[in-house]
Amino acid sequence: MASGSLKNSGSWTPKQNKLFEKALALYDKDTPDRWQNVAKAVGGKSAEEVKRHYEILLEDLRDIELGHVPIPNYKSNGSKSFGDQEQRAAEVSKAAVMVQDLA
């Protein structure tokens, strides 16, 4: 993620990350055997690995919210511009709330 720490939690392909995101939405905090289900959905990862990946994601989001990680100034590819820094910060904050709601 922003701090690069997710890369240090083992090798995760973009496909595994996308499957991880989808599995988090499917298996919420009240799901029995949540991490086993997420690991099965991701493939090639243990329940402990996906749980740690999630914990690191939360740490990264907290760092972003606390302002410890600067928000990148992405350039528009012509389709949509995020505009100013405040709007980008609001988008990051919304994402953080969504992930924490899944916790």
PDB file of C-alpha atoms in Angstrom:
ATOM      1  CA  MET A   1       0.000   0.000   0.000  1.00  0.00           C
ATOM      2  CA  ALA A   2       1.083   3.565   0.515  1.00  0.00           C
ATOM      3  CA  SER A   3       3.974   2.667   2.774  1.00  0.00           C
ATOM      4  CA  GLY A   4       4.937  -0.350   0.734  1.00  0.00           C
ATOM      5  CA  SER A   5       4.597  -2.596   3.769  1.00  0.00           C
ATOM      6  CA  LEU A   6       2.143  -4.945   2.073  1.00  0.00           C
ATOM      7  CA  LYS A   7       4.930  -5.992  -0.246  1.00  0.00           C
ATOM      8  CA  ASN A   8       6.908  -7.094   2.802  1.00  0.00           C
ATOM      9  CA  SER A   9       4.171  -9.493   3.938  1.00  0.00           C
ATOM     10  CA  GLY A  10       4.992 -11.977   1.206  1.00  0.00           C
ATOM     11  CA  SER A  11       4.460 -11.907  -2.488  1.00  0.00           C
ATOM     12  CA  TRP A  12       0.913 -10.957  -3.474  1.00  0.00           C
ATOM     13  CA  THR A  13      -0.060 -10.740  -7.112  1.00  0.00           C
ATOM     14  CA  PRO A  14      -2.501  -8.067  -8.306  1.00  0.00           C
ATOM     15  CA  LYS A  15      -5.009 -10.874  -8.907  1.00  0.00           C
ATOM     16  CA  GLN A  16      -4.640 -12.140  -5.324  1.00  0.00           C
ATOM     17  CA  ASN A  17      -5.089  -8.612  -3.995  1.00  0.00           C
ATOM     18  CA  LYS A  18      -8.296  -8.188  -5.997  1.00  0.00           C
ATOM     19  CA  LEU A  19      -9.578 -11.574  -4.771  1.00  0.00           C
ATOM     20  CA  PHE A  20      -8.614 -10.534  -1.230  1.00  0.00           C
ATOM     21  CA  GLU A  21     -10.663  -7.321  -1.541  1.00  0.00           C
ATOM     22  CA  LYS A  22     -13.675  -9.208  -2.872  1.00  0.00           C
ATOM     23  CA  ALA A  23     -13.404 -11.851  -0.154  1.00  0.00           C
ATOM     24  CA  LEU A  24     -13.285  -9.172   2.565  1.00  0.00           C
ATOM     25  CA  ALA A  25     -16.544  -7.772   1.240  1.00  0.00           C
ATOM     26  CA  LEU A  26     -18.090 -11.229   1.163  1.00  0.00           C
ATOM     27  CA  TYR A  27     -16.827 -12.513   4.532  1.00  0.00           C
ATOM     28  CA  ASP A  28     -17.351  -9.825   7.175  1.00  0.00           C
ATOM     29  CA  LYS A  29     -16.130  -9.805  10.767  1.00  0.00           C
ATOM     30  CA  ASP A  30     -19.084 -11.913  11.900  1.00  0.00           C
ATOM     31  CA  THR A  31     -18.414 -14.741   9.454  1.00  0.00           C
ATOM     32  CA  PRO A  32     -17.313 -17.956  11.182  1.00  0.00           C
ATOM     33  CA  ASP A  33     -13.863 -19.036  10.004  1.00  0.00           C
ATOM     34  CA  ARG A  34     -13.488 -15.710   8.203  1.00  0.00           C
ATOM     35  CA  TRP A  35      -9.753 -15.966   7.529  1.00  0.00           C
ATOM     36  CA  GLN A  36      -9.970 -19.548   6.301  1.00  0.00           C
ATOM     37  CA  ASN A  37     -12.705 -18.481   3.881  1.00  0.00           C
ATOM     38  CA  VAL A  38     -10.706 -15.473   2.687  1.00  0.00           C
ATOM     39  CA  ALA A  39      -7.609 -17.643   2.228  1.00  0.00           C
ATOM     40  CA  LYS A  40      -9.606 -20.162   0.199  1.00  0.00           C
ATOM     41  CA  ALA A  41     -11.009 -17.370  -1.981  1.00  0.00           C
ATOM     42  CA  VAL A  42      -7.548 -15.869  -2.573  1.00  0.00           C
ATOM     43  CA  GLY A  43      -5.757 -19.153  -3.223  1.00  0.00           C
ATOM     44  CA  GLY A  44      -2.152 -19.899  -2.369  1.00  0.00           C
ATOM     45  CA  LYS A  45      -2.309 -18.143   1.009  1.00  0.00           C
ATOM     46  CA  SER A  46      -2.892 -19.435   4.520  1.00  0.00           C
ATOM     47  CA  ALA A  47      -5.464 -18.040   6.914  1.00  0.00           C
ATOM     48  CA  GLU A  48      -2.621 -16.493   8.918  1.00  0.00           C
ATOM     49  CA  GLU A  49      -1.174 -14.828   5.797  1.00  0.00           C
ATOM     50  CA  VAL A  50      -4.475 -13.219   4.797  1.00  0.00           C
ATOM     51  CA  LYS A  51      -5.134 -12.072   8.360  1.00  0.00           C
ATOM     52  CA  ARG A  52      -1.681 -10.463   8.522  1.00  0.00           C
ATOM     53  CA  HIS A  53      -2.244  -8.879   5.090  1.00  0.00           C
ATOM     54  CA  TYR A  54      -5.452  -7.361   6.468  1.00  0.00           C
ATOM     55  CA  GLU A  55      -3.727  -6.100   9.627  1.00  0.00           C
ATOM     56  CA  ILE A  56      -1.036  -4.435   7.519  1.00  0.00           C
ATOM     57  CA  LEU A  57      -3.716  -2.853   5.345  1.00  0.00           C
ATOM     58  CA  LEU A  58      -5.337  -1.365   8.459  1.00  0.00           C
ATOM     59  CA  GLU A  59      -1.940  -0.073   9.657  1.00  0.00           C
ATOM     60  CA  ASP A  60      -1.342   1.575   6.292  1.00  0.00           C
ATOM     61  CA  LEU A  61      -4.786   3.188   6.339  1.00  0.00           C
ATOM     62  CA  ARG A  62      -4.199   4.535   9.853  1.00  0.00           C
ATOM     63  CA  ASP A  63      -0.871   6.010   8.739  1.00  0.00           C
ATOM     64  CA  ILE A  64      -2.593   7.684   5.787  1.00  0.00           C
ATOM     65  CA  GLU A  65      -5.379   9.068   7.977  1.00  0.00           C
ATOM     66  CA  LEU A  66      -2.864  10.417  10.493  1.00  0.00           C
ATOM     67  CA  GLY A  67      -1.018  12.194   7.700  1.00  0.00           C
ATOM     68  CA  HIS A  68       2.130  10.095   8.025  1.00  0.00           C
ATOM     69  CA  VAL A  69       1.981   9.194   4.335  1.00  0.00           C
ATOM     70  CA  PRO A  70       1.590  11.939   1.744  1.00  0.00           C
ATOM     71  CA  ILE A  71      -1.294  11.474  -0.645  1.00  0.00           C
ATOM     72  CA  PRO A  72       0.074  11.126  -4.183  1.00  0.00           C
ATOM     73  CA  ASN A  73      -0.847  13.732  -6.740  1.00  0.00           C
ATOM     74  CA  TYR A  74      -2.066  11.440  -9.499  1.00  0.00           C
ATOM     75  CA  LYS A  75      -2.284  12.876 -12.959  1.00  0.00           C
ATOM     76  CA  SER A  76      -5.504  12.457 -14.826  1.00  0.00           C
ATOM     77  CA  ASN A  77      -5.531  10.145 -17.822  1.00  0.00           C
ATOM     78  CA  GLY A  78      -8.091  12.418 -19.407  1.00  0.00           C
ATOM     79  CA  SER A  79     -11.159  10.733 -17.974  1.00  0.00           C
ATOM     80  CA  LYS A  80     -11.529  12.219 -14.494  1.00  0.00           C
ATOM     81  CA  SER A  81      -9.388  14.528 -12.423  1.00  0.00           C
ATOM     82  CA  PHE A  82      -9.501  14.330  -8.639  1.00  0.00           C
ATOM     83  CA  GLY A  83      -8.894  18.053  -8.403  1.00  0.00           C
ATOM     84  CA  ASP A  84      -7.390  19.323  -5.206  1.00  0.00           C
ATOM     85  CA  GLN A  85      -5.676  17.654  -2.259  1.00  0.00           C
ATOM     86  CA  GLU A  86      -8.768  17.875  -0.022  1.00  0.00           C
ATOM     87  CA  GLN A  87     -10.895  15.824  -2.392  1.00  0.00           C
ATOM     88  CA  ARG A  88      -8.197  13.125  -2.665  1.00  0.00           C
ATOM     89  CA  ALA A  89      -7.927  13.050   1.132  1.00  0.00           C
ATOM     90  CA  ALA A  90     -11.696  12.607   1.369  1.00  0.00           C
ATOM     91  CA  GLU A  91     -11.516   9.635  -1.019  1.00  0.00           C
ATOM     92  CA  VAL A  92      -8.775   8.014   1.096  1.00  0.00           C
ATOM     93  CA  SER A  93     -10.808   8.626   4.234  1.00  0.00           C
ATOM     94  CA  LYS A  94     -13.893   6.986   2.695  1.00  0.00           C
ATOM     95  CA  ALA A  95     -11.826   3.956   1.711  1.00  0.00           C
ATOM     96  CA  ALA A  96     -10.444   3.709   5.249  1.00  0.00           C
ATOM     97  CA  VAL A  97     -13.933   3.785   6.743  1.00  0.00           C
ATOM     98  CA  MET A  98     -15.103   1.073   4.332  1.00  0.00           C
ATOM     99  CA  VAL A  99     -12.205  -1.202   5.281  1.00  0.00           C
ATOM    100  CA  GLN A 100     -12.673  -0.572   9.003  1.00  0.00           C
ATOM    101  CA  ASP A 101     -16.375  -1.380   8.666  1.00  0.00           C
ATOM    102  CA  LEU A 102     -15.273  -4.790   7.386  1.00  0.00           C
ATOM    103  CA  ALA A 103     -13.018  -5.340  10.408  1.00  0.00           C
TER     104      ALA A 103
END
